[in-house]
Tab-separated table of C-alpha atoms in Angstrom:
chain	number	residue	atom	x	y	z
A	1	MET	CA	-72.198	-14.881	15.762
A	2	ARG	CA	-70.575	-16.854	18.933
A	3	SER	CA	-72.948	-19.816	19.885
A	4	ALA	CA	-72.890	-18.732	23.598
A	5	ARG	CA	-73.133	-15.710	23.241
A	6	THR	CA	-74.516	-14.741	26.585
A	7	PHE	CA	-77.383	-11.350	27.084
A	8	VAL	CA	-77.376	-9.331	30.409
A	9	ALA	CA	-81.216	-8.651	29.860
A	10	LEU	CA	-83.652	-7.440	31.646
A	11	THR	CA	-82.290	-6.170	35.687
A	12	ARG	CA	-84.197	-4.014	38.412
A	13	SER	CA	-82.994	-0.859	39.490
A	14	ALA	CA	-81.065	-2.128	42.697
A	15	ILE	CA	-82.816	-2.750	45.915
A	16	GLY	CA	-84.365	-0.152	47.852
A	17	ALA	CA	-84.996	4.052	47.663
A	18	ILE	CA	-81.785	4.700	45.386
A	19	GLY	CA	-83.356	1.849	42.692
A	20	LEU	CA	-86.561	3.255	42.324
A	21	ALA	CA	-84.789	6.365	41.519
A	22	MET	CA	-82.994	4.762	38.987
A	23	ALA	CA	-85.862	2.802	37.573
A	24	LEU	CA	-87.981	6.551	37.257
A	25	SER	CA	-85.163	8.530	35.765
A	26	VAL	CA	-83.893	4.912	33.008
A	27	ALA	CA	-87.114	3.384	32.259
A	28	ALA	CA	-89.003	6.083	31.234
A	29	PRO	CA	-89.250	5.900	27.346
A	30	SER	CA	-88.072	8.508	25.741
A	31	ALA	CA	-88.819	10.535	21.858
A	32	LEU	CA	-86.716	9.331	18.975
A	33	LEU	CA	-86.655	11.494	16.127
A	34	ALA	CA	-86.407	8.344	13.917
A	35	HIS	CA	-87.411	5.148	14.206
A	36	VAL	CA	-84.616	2.736	13.677
A	37	PRO	CA	-85.683	-1.484	13.482
A	38	THR	CA	-84.013	-3.420	16.985
A	39	THR	CA	-80.211	-4.043	16.540
A	40	GLY	CA	-78.637	-7.024	16.621
A	41	ALA	CA	-80.714	-8.680	14.586
A	42	SER	CA	-79.358	-12.274	13.729
A	43	LYS	CA	-80.405	-15.910	12.019
A	44	GLY	CA	-77.580	-17.397	14.012
A	45	SER	CA	-78.333	-20.835	13.653
A	46	PHE	CA	-81.948	-21.081	12.727
A	47	VAL	CA	-83.416	-21.547	9.136
A	48	LYS	CA	-86.573	-19.911	7.706
A	49	ASP	CA	-89.334	-21.198	10.336
A	50	GLN	CA	-87.293	-23.544	12.089
A	51	ALA	CA	-89.198	-24.933	14.719
A	52	VAL	CA	-87.961	-24.526	18.101
A	53	THR	CA	-88.739	-26.201	21.543
A	54	PHE	CA	-88.657	-25.387	25.059
A	55	LYS	CA	-88.490	-26.877	27.962
A	56	TYR	CA	-88.823	-26.415	32.332
A	57	ALA	CA	-85.500	-26.947	34.316
A	58	SER	CA	-88.074	-28.739	36.796
A	59	ALA	CA	-91.274	-29.915	37.080
A	60	SER	CA	-92.060	-28.274	40.437
A	61	TYR	CA	-91.770	-25.156	39.507
A	62	PRO	CA	-94.591	-22.799	40.597
A	63	SER	CA	-97.608	-22.480	38.344
A	64	TRP	CA	-97.576	-19.447	38.111
A	65	LEU	CA	-94.202	-18.806	36.793
A	66	THR	CA	-94.684	-21.627	34.148
A	67	THR	CA	-98.137	-20.483	33.231
A	68	ALA	CA	-96.772	-16.601	32.648
A	69	VAL	CA	-93.526	-18.298	30.765
A	70	THR	CA	-95.758	-20.507	28.390
A	71	ASP	CA	-98.065	-18.337	27.213
A	72	THR	CA	-95.565	-15.530	26.605
A	73	LEU	CA	-93.403	-17.963	24.159
A	74	GLN	CA	-95.924	-19.996	22.842
A	75	ASN	CA	-98.733	-17.113	22.544
A	76	TYR	CA	-97.463	-13.770	22.527
A	77	TYR	CA	-93.928	-14.335	20.820
A	78	HIS	CA	-96.399	-15.580	18.068
A	79	ASP	CA	-98.969	-12.734	18.152
A	80	ALA	CA	-99.715	-11.858	14.241
A	81	ASN	CA	-97.634	-8.320	14.450
A	82	HIS	CA	-94.286	-10.741	14.527
A	83	ASN	CA	-95.135	-11.494	10.806
A	84	SER	CA	-92.101	-13.064	9.613
A	85	HIS	CA	-90.886	-16.075	8.556
A	86	ALA	CA	-88.512	-16.264	12.163
A	87	PRO	CA	-88.056	-19.539	13.426
A	88	SER	CA	-90.773	-20.653	16.139
A	89	LEU	CA	-91.192	-21.778	19.110
A	90	THR	CA	-93.622	-24.601	20.950
A	91	TYR	CA	-93.693	-26.389	24.579
A	92	SER	CA	-92.427	-29.899	24.433
A	93	SER	CA	-91.222	-31.815	27.422
A	94	ASN	CA	-88.092	-32.908	25.376
A	95	GLY	CA	-87.579	-29.334	24.295
A	96	THR	CA	-84.025	-28.633	22.974
A	97	ALA	CA	-83.961	-24.940	24.995
A	98	VAL	CA	-84.396	-24.838	28.667
A	99	VAL	CA	-86.713	-22.292	31.133
A	100	HIS	CA	-84.271	-21.919	34.520
A	101	TYR	CA	-86.230	-20.934	37.956
A	102	VAL	CA	-83.191	-20.265	39.947
A	103	ALA	CA	-83.097	-18.737	43.788
A	104	GLN	CA	-79.274	-17.094	42.538
A	105	THR	CA	-78.048	-13.426	43.817
A	106	THR	CA	-75.755	-13.590	40.927
A	107	SER	CA	-76.544	-13.724	37.563
A	108	PRO	CA	-75.731	-17.130	36.538
A	109	CYS	CA	-75.317	-15.852	32.864
A	110	GLY	CA	-71.424	-14.505	33.609
A	111	THR	CA	-72.265	-11.175	34.090
A	112	GLY	CA	-71.756	-10.887	38.061
A	113	SER	CA	-75.224	-8.333	38.103
A	114	GLN	CA	-76.617	-8.651	41.356
A	115	THR	CA	-79.356	-6.641	40.578
A	116	TRP	CA	-80.965	-9.276	37.557
A	117	LEU	CA	-84.430	-10.264	36.794
A	118	MET	CA	-83.761	-12.352	34.106
A	119	CYS	CA	-80.903	-13.711	31.364
A	120	THR	CA	-80.248	-15.262	28.535
A	121	THR	CA	-77.683	-17.565	27.047
A	122	GLY	CA	-76.376	-19.903	23.986
A	123	GLY	CA	-78.884	-17.382	21.766
A	124	GLY	CA	-79.707	-17.398	18.366
A	125	SER	CA	-78.874	-21.306	18.820
A	126	SER	CA	-81.731	-23.660	19.970
A	127	GLY	CA	-80.139	-24.483	22.636
A	128	TRP	CA	-80.831	-21.515	24.275
A	129	ASP	CA	-81.261	-20.845	28.502
A	130	ILE	CA	-83.577	-18.471	29.992
A	131	TYR	CA	-82.644	-18.376	33.572
A	132	VAL	CA	-85.579	-16.808	35.984
A	133	ARG	CA	-84.604	-15.638	39.270
A	134	ASP	CA	-86.608	-16.601	42.038
A	135	LEU	CA	-87.010	-13.090	43.582
A	136	ASP	CA	-88.196	-15.147	47.089
A	137	ASN	CA	-85.592	-16.626	47.373
A	138	SER	CA	-82.426	-15.174	46.358
A	139	GLY	CA	-81.866	-11.885	48.730
A	140	SER	CA	-84.602	-9.319	47.090
A	141	SER	CA	-87.517	-9.369	49.308
A	142	ASN	CA	-87.953	-5.775	48.199
A	143	ASN	CA	-88.528	-6.826	44.770
A	144	TRP	CA	-91.695	-9.373	43.645
A	145	TRP	CA	-92.958	-10.961	40.487
A	146	GLU	CA	-96.923	-10.500	39.832
A	147	GLU	CA	-97.728	-13.338	41.854
A	148	THR	CA	-100.491	-13.712	43.991
A	149	PRO	CA	-100.406	-12.727	47.243
A	150	HIS	CA	-97.107	-10.256	45.939
A	151	CYS	CA	-98.665	-7.477	44.419
A	152	SER	CA	-101.408	-5.276	42.299
A	153	ALA	CA	-98.705	-2.534	41.032
A	154	GLY	CA	-96.387	-1.256	42.674
A	155	SER	CA	-92.440	0.266	41.899
A	156	THR	CA	-90.695	-2.576	43.233
A	157	CYS	CA	-93.898	-5.868	40.699
A	158	TYR	CA	-92.829	-6.662	37.369
A	159	TYR	CA	-94.607	-8.576	34.845
A	160	VAL	CA	-93.197	-12.697	33.801
A	161	HIS	CA	-94.640	-11.829	30.321
A	162	ARG	CA	-92.987	-8.913	30.067
A	163	ALA	CA	-89.504	-10.101	30.853
A	164	MET	CA	-89.664	-13.131	29.064
A	165	ILE	CA	-90.864	-11.404	25.699
A	166	HIS	CA	-87.710	-9.621	26.032
A	167	GLU	CA	-85.786	-12.631	26.751
A	168	SER	CA	-86.965	-13.922	23.638
A	169	GLY	CA	-85.848	-11.679	21.733
A	170	HIS	CA	-82.069	-12.140	22.896
A	171	ALA	CA	-82.695	-15.759	22.779
A	172	MET	CA	-84.795	-16.388	19.482
A	173	LEU	CA	-83.678	-12.863	16.934
A	174	SER	CA	-80.294	-11.786	18.926
A	175	PHE	CA	-81.585	-8.640	19.471
A	176	ALA	CA	-79.919	-6.563	21.203
A	177	ASP	CA	-80.621	-4.584	24.166
A	178	GLU	CA	-81.640	-0.702	23.583
A	179	SER	CA	-81.255	1.315	26.346
A	180	GLY	CA	-83.212	4.341	26.767
A	181	TRP	CA	-85.637	3.639	23.459
A	182	SER	CA	-89.334	4.432	23.520
A	183	GLU	CA	-91.305	1.121	25.105
A	184	ASP	CA	-93.918	1.774	21.883
A	185	ASP	CA	-90.221	0.709	19.745
A	186	THR	CA	-89.269	-1.786	21.575
A	187	VAL	CA	-90.077	-4.253	24.413
A	188	MET	CA	-85.720	-4.848	24.002
A	189	ASN	CA	-84.809	-1.965	26.963
A	190	GLY	CA	-82.561	-3.009	29.605
A	191	ILE	CA	-84.528	-2.402	32.445
A	192	ASP	CA	-87.937	-3.558	32.817
A	193	PRO	CA	-90.932	-1.311	33.432
A	194	HIS	CA	-92.732	-1.803	36.814
A	195	VAL	CA	-96.132	-2.991	37.144
A	196	GLY	CA	-98.266	0.692	36.408
A	197	ALA	CA	-94.758	1.864	34.306
A	198	THR	CA	-95.544	2.786	30.879
A	199	GLY	CA	-94.823	-0.638	28.738
A	200	ALA	CA	-95.366	-2.613	32.137
A	201	THR	CA	-98.244	-4.561	29.601
A	202	HIS	CA	-96.071	-4.653	26.475
A	203	TRP	CA	-96.148	-8.813	26.464
A	204	ASP	CA	-95.250	-8.932	22.723
A	205	TYR	CA	-92.637	-7.384	20.155
A	206	GLN	CA	-93.129	-3.619	18.862
A	207	ARG	CA	-92.923	-1.836	15.601
A	208	CYS	CA	-89.162	-1.685	16.063
A	209	ASP	CA	-88.898	-5.302	16.987
A	210	GLU	CA	-91.185	-6.189	14.010
A	211	ALA	CA	-89.302	-4.114	11.264
A	212	ALA	CA	-85.358	-6.205	12.887
A	213	SER	CA	-87.151	-9.500	12.664
A	214	GLN	CA	-88.907	-8.702	8.953
A	215	LEU	CA	-85.480	-7.281	6.993
A	216	LEU	CA	-84.246	-10.248	8.541
A	217	TRP	CA	-86.873	-13.064	7.983
A	218	ASP	CA	-88.970	-11.452	4.869
A	219	LEU	CA	-92.594	-11.167	5.474
A	220	LYS	CA	-94.819	-14.239	6.244
A	221	ASN	CA	-97.840	-13.209	5.323
A	222	SER	CA	-97.655	-10.384	2.249
A	223	ALA	CA	-101.080	-9.207	2.806
A	224	GLY	CA	-100.213	-8.596	6.699
A	225	GLU	CA	-98.641	-5.891	8.538
A	226	TYR	CA	-94.966	-3.941	8.046
A	227	GLY	CA	-93.522	-3.345	11.318
A	228	ASP	CA	-93.588	0.688	10.568
A	229	CYS	CA	-89.841	1.201	12.143
A	230	PHE	CA	-88.065	1.746	8.453
A	231	ASP	CA	-88.110	5.276	8.393
A	232	ASP	CA	-84.257	5.933	9.532
A	233	ILE	CA	-82.456	2.888	7.243
A	234	VAL	CA	-80.777	2.998	4.350
A	235	ASN	CA	-82.674	4.661	0.786
A	236	HIS	CA	-86.243	4.959	3.119
A	237	GLY	CA	-88.939	6.993	2.415
A	238	THR	CA	-90.837	9.984	3.955
A	239	HIS	CA	-92.781	7.894	6.049
A	240	GLY	CA	-90.910	4.235	5.679
A	241	LEU	CA	-89.988	1.932	2.899
A	242	LYS	CA	-90.474	3.282	-0.863
A	243	THR	CA	-93.052	1.521	-2.725
A	244	ASP	CA	-93.176	1.161	-6.488
A	245	LEU	CA	-96.429	1.718	-8.973
A	246	THR	CA	-95.722	0.750	-12.223
A	247	MET	CA	-97.820	0.100	-15.715
A	248	GLY	CA	-97.272	-1.838	-18.867
A	249	THR	CA	-98.610	0.482	-20.885
A	250	THR	CA	-99.757	4.210	-20.190
A	251	SER	CA	-101.815	4.362	-23.272
A	252	TYR	CA	-105.494	1.489	-23.981
A	253	SER	CA	-108.164	2.534	-26.745
A	254	ALA	CA	-111.242	0.216	-27.271
A	255	CYS	CA	-114.282	0.617	-29.269
A	256	ASN	CA	-116.985	2.202	-28.003
A	257	GLY	CA	-119.049	0.563	-25.025
A	258	ASP	CA	-116.134	-1.995	-24.850
A	259	SER	CA	-114.280	-2.481	-21.413
A	260	ILE	CA	-110.501	-1.596	-20.990
A	261	ILE	CA	-108.640	-3.745	-18.080
A	262	ALA	CA	-106.075	-1.086	-16.858
A	263	SER	CA	-103.501	-3.191	-14.878
A	264	GLY	CA	-99.595	-2.642	-13.559
A	265	ARG	CA	-98.263	-3.752	-10.597
A	266	ILE	CA	-97.329	-2.222	-6.885
A	267	GLN	CA	-94.296	-3.316	-4.772
A	268	VAL	CA	-92.342	-2.680	-1.821
A	269	HIS	CA	-89.156	-0.709	-4.272
A	270	ASP	CA	-86.253	-3.511	-4.387
A	271	TYR	CA	-83.270	-1.704	-2.840
A	272	SER	CA	-80.656	-4.532	-1.389
A	273	SER	CA	-81.148	-2.465	1.398
A	274	TYR	CA	-84.404	-3.729	2.656
A	275	GLY	CA	-83.101	-7.527	2.701
A	276	PRO	CA	-86.052	-9.811	1.151
A	277	LEU	CA	-88.791	-6.922	1.837
A	278	GLY	CA	-87.504	-5.598	-1.588
A	279	GLY	CA	-90.006	-6.735	-4.687
A	280	ASN	CA	-92.537	-7.406	-1.831
A	281	PRO	CA	-95.672	-7.463	-3.819
A	282	LEU	CA	-98.201	-4.906	-1.448
A	283	THR	CA	-100.625	-7.642	-1.190
A	284	ASN	CA	-104.643	-6.279	0.143
A	285	ARG	CA	-103.481	-2.772	-0.405
A	286	THR	CA	-105.211	-0.485	-2.495
A	287	VAL	CA	-104.155	0.716	-5.510
A	288	TRP	CA	-106.897	4.382	-5.928
A	289	VAL	CA	-107.318	5.805	-9.859
A	290	ASP	CA	-108.372	8.816	-10.067
A	291	ARG	CA	-110.241	10.088	-13.600
A	292	GLY	CA	-109.959	13.901	-14.425
A	293	SER	CA	-110.052	15.821	-11.744
A	294	THR	CA	-112.325	13.178	-9.510
A	295	LEU	CA	-110.068	11.937	-7.243
A	296	LYS	CA	-110.179	8.376	-6.732
A	297	PHE	CA	-113.107	7.883	-9.227
A	298	THR	CA	-112.730	3.809	-8.382
A	299	SER	CA	-109.444	1.327	-7.413
A	300	ALA	CA	-108.248	-2.205	-6.955
A	301	ILE	CA	-107.037	-4.316	-4.076
A	302	ALA	CA	-103.643	-5.978	-5.323
A	303	SER	CA	-103.071	-9.600	-5.484
A	304	ASN	CA	-99.778	-11.537	-4.498
A	305	ALA	CA	-98.796	-11.802	-7.977
A	306	SER	CA	-95.114	-11.690	-9.497
A	307	ASN	CA	-96.050	-9.883	-12.451
A	308	ASP	CA	-99.148	-7.254	-12.392
A	309	ASN	CA	-101.479	-7.647	-9.180
A	310	TRP	CA	-104.052	-4.988	-9.817
A	311	SER	CA	-106.257	-4.020	-12.258
A	312	VAL	CA	-109.149	-1.727	-13.369
A	313	THR	CA	-112.420	-2.152	-15.552
A	314	LEU	CA	-113.164	1.439	-17.238
A	315	ASN	CA	-115.991	2.377	-19.920
A	316	GLY	CA	-116.670	5.075	-22.498
A	317	SER	CA	-118.226	6.063	-25.626
A	318	SER	CA	-116.774	7.984	-27.907
A	319	VAL	CA	-114.581	9.832	-25.413
A	320	THR	CA	-110.834	10.103	-23.870
A	321	TYR	CA	-110.255	9.772	-20.465
A	322	SER	CA	-106.764	10.927	-18.283
A	323	TYR	CA	-106.323	8.587	-15.000
A	324	SER	CA	-103.819	8.653	-12.619
A	325	ALA	CA	-103.116	5.447	-10.647
A	326	HIS	CA	-101.176	5.878	-8.034
A	327	PHE	CA	-100.695	4.025	-3.714
A	328	ASP	CA	-101.113	6.063	-0.611
A	329	TYR	CA	-99.686	6.416	2.764
A	330	SER	CA	-101.278	5.224	5.927
A	331	SER	CA	-100.343	6.426	8.906
A	332	GLY	CA	-98.798	3.774	10.853
A	333	SER	CA	-98.595	1.732	7.740
A	334	GLY	CA	-94.592	1.602	7.580
A	335	LEU	CA	-94.692	2.111	3.899
A	336	ASP	CA	-94.416	5.475	1.885
A	337	ALA	CA	-96.851	6.534	-0.714
A	338	SER	CA	-95.825	5.600	-4.322
A	339	ALA	CA	-95.673	8.124	-7.730
A	340	HIS	CA	-98.599	8.981	-9.651
A	341	VAL	CA	-98.666	7.523	-13.074
A	342	ALA	CA	-100.716	8.938	-16.075
A	343	PHE	CA	-102.419	6.882	-18.279
A	344	THR	CA	-105.301	7.577	-20.846
A	345	ALA	CA	-107.487	5.014	-21.778
A	346	ARG	CA	-109.650	6.045	-25.808
A	347	TRP	CA	-113.447	4.711	-26.898
A	348	GLY	CA	-114.053	5.501	-30.455
A	349	THR	CA	-115.879	3.561	-33.413
A	350	ALA	CA	-112.031	3.241	-34.713
A	351	CYS	CA	-111.076	0.772	-33.402
């Protein structure tokens, strides 16, 4: 990746009635047949969990701007849904990355655009620059940031939070713009939704942004959620990442009155296309055990152990039961169901 990579980030459509028509047609979310993790994700020069600091180029910026920017980069960027080992962000007066507020008609990121809102240079390194356009003083009097008293709604007003989370994708994760994608899939649409439009209040990463970050950096918390955007990557299952349920043995026996502990492992299948997610334990997920025709007879919660990570205690006397262990798909999990694994348990006097 080039250290000086420049991103054409968010644009307003144009000034005036023609621009409004373009915004309404281009920015509207579109339906997709499958979900693909946000493209262009890259580790750049970052290492796992690297702490990156940012500052402002001037101490004289208005408080409505710095409040929104700091809130986005220190809170929404770190949202719990961003469950990966991606580099972190905090404000420091000596920060290595810089946020600029400029009254400049032409984009400072070298694209020549005159309809820009924000843009980024140096993405993928701790020395990135994000430029925010001063819409009051740059020949854009018909377009505003959401600040008192400018506006509270309307097609010529934009949230700094929404634009800034998009720019953090360029700056920190090298995400590319995703033209025409649903706002519920990604915040990386190249045209910012105006106040009141679908996606205008998406101030944190969406599922395909999370999935891309996780495929690159792995889950930070194995009990946390997956990005639910894996149903179009190589070796995907019906709904997302394929999962495995295995048991070391499928035949147990014990004396009458003694307990049997049946155990096994549930994990993400270890395909190379799953990157660091392959082989992850499905921590805090439920393993169901059926007995005969009795569905979900008992259950276990999986741990993050590196071998067997679930177990159930079974009891009986002078009987043999047939069981089936399985991990089930749940909507929004990003994980497929596992195959059912059959096993038996026998209790008797000869043991």
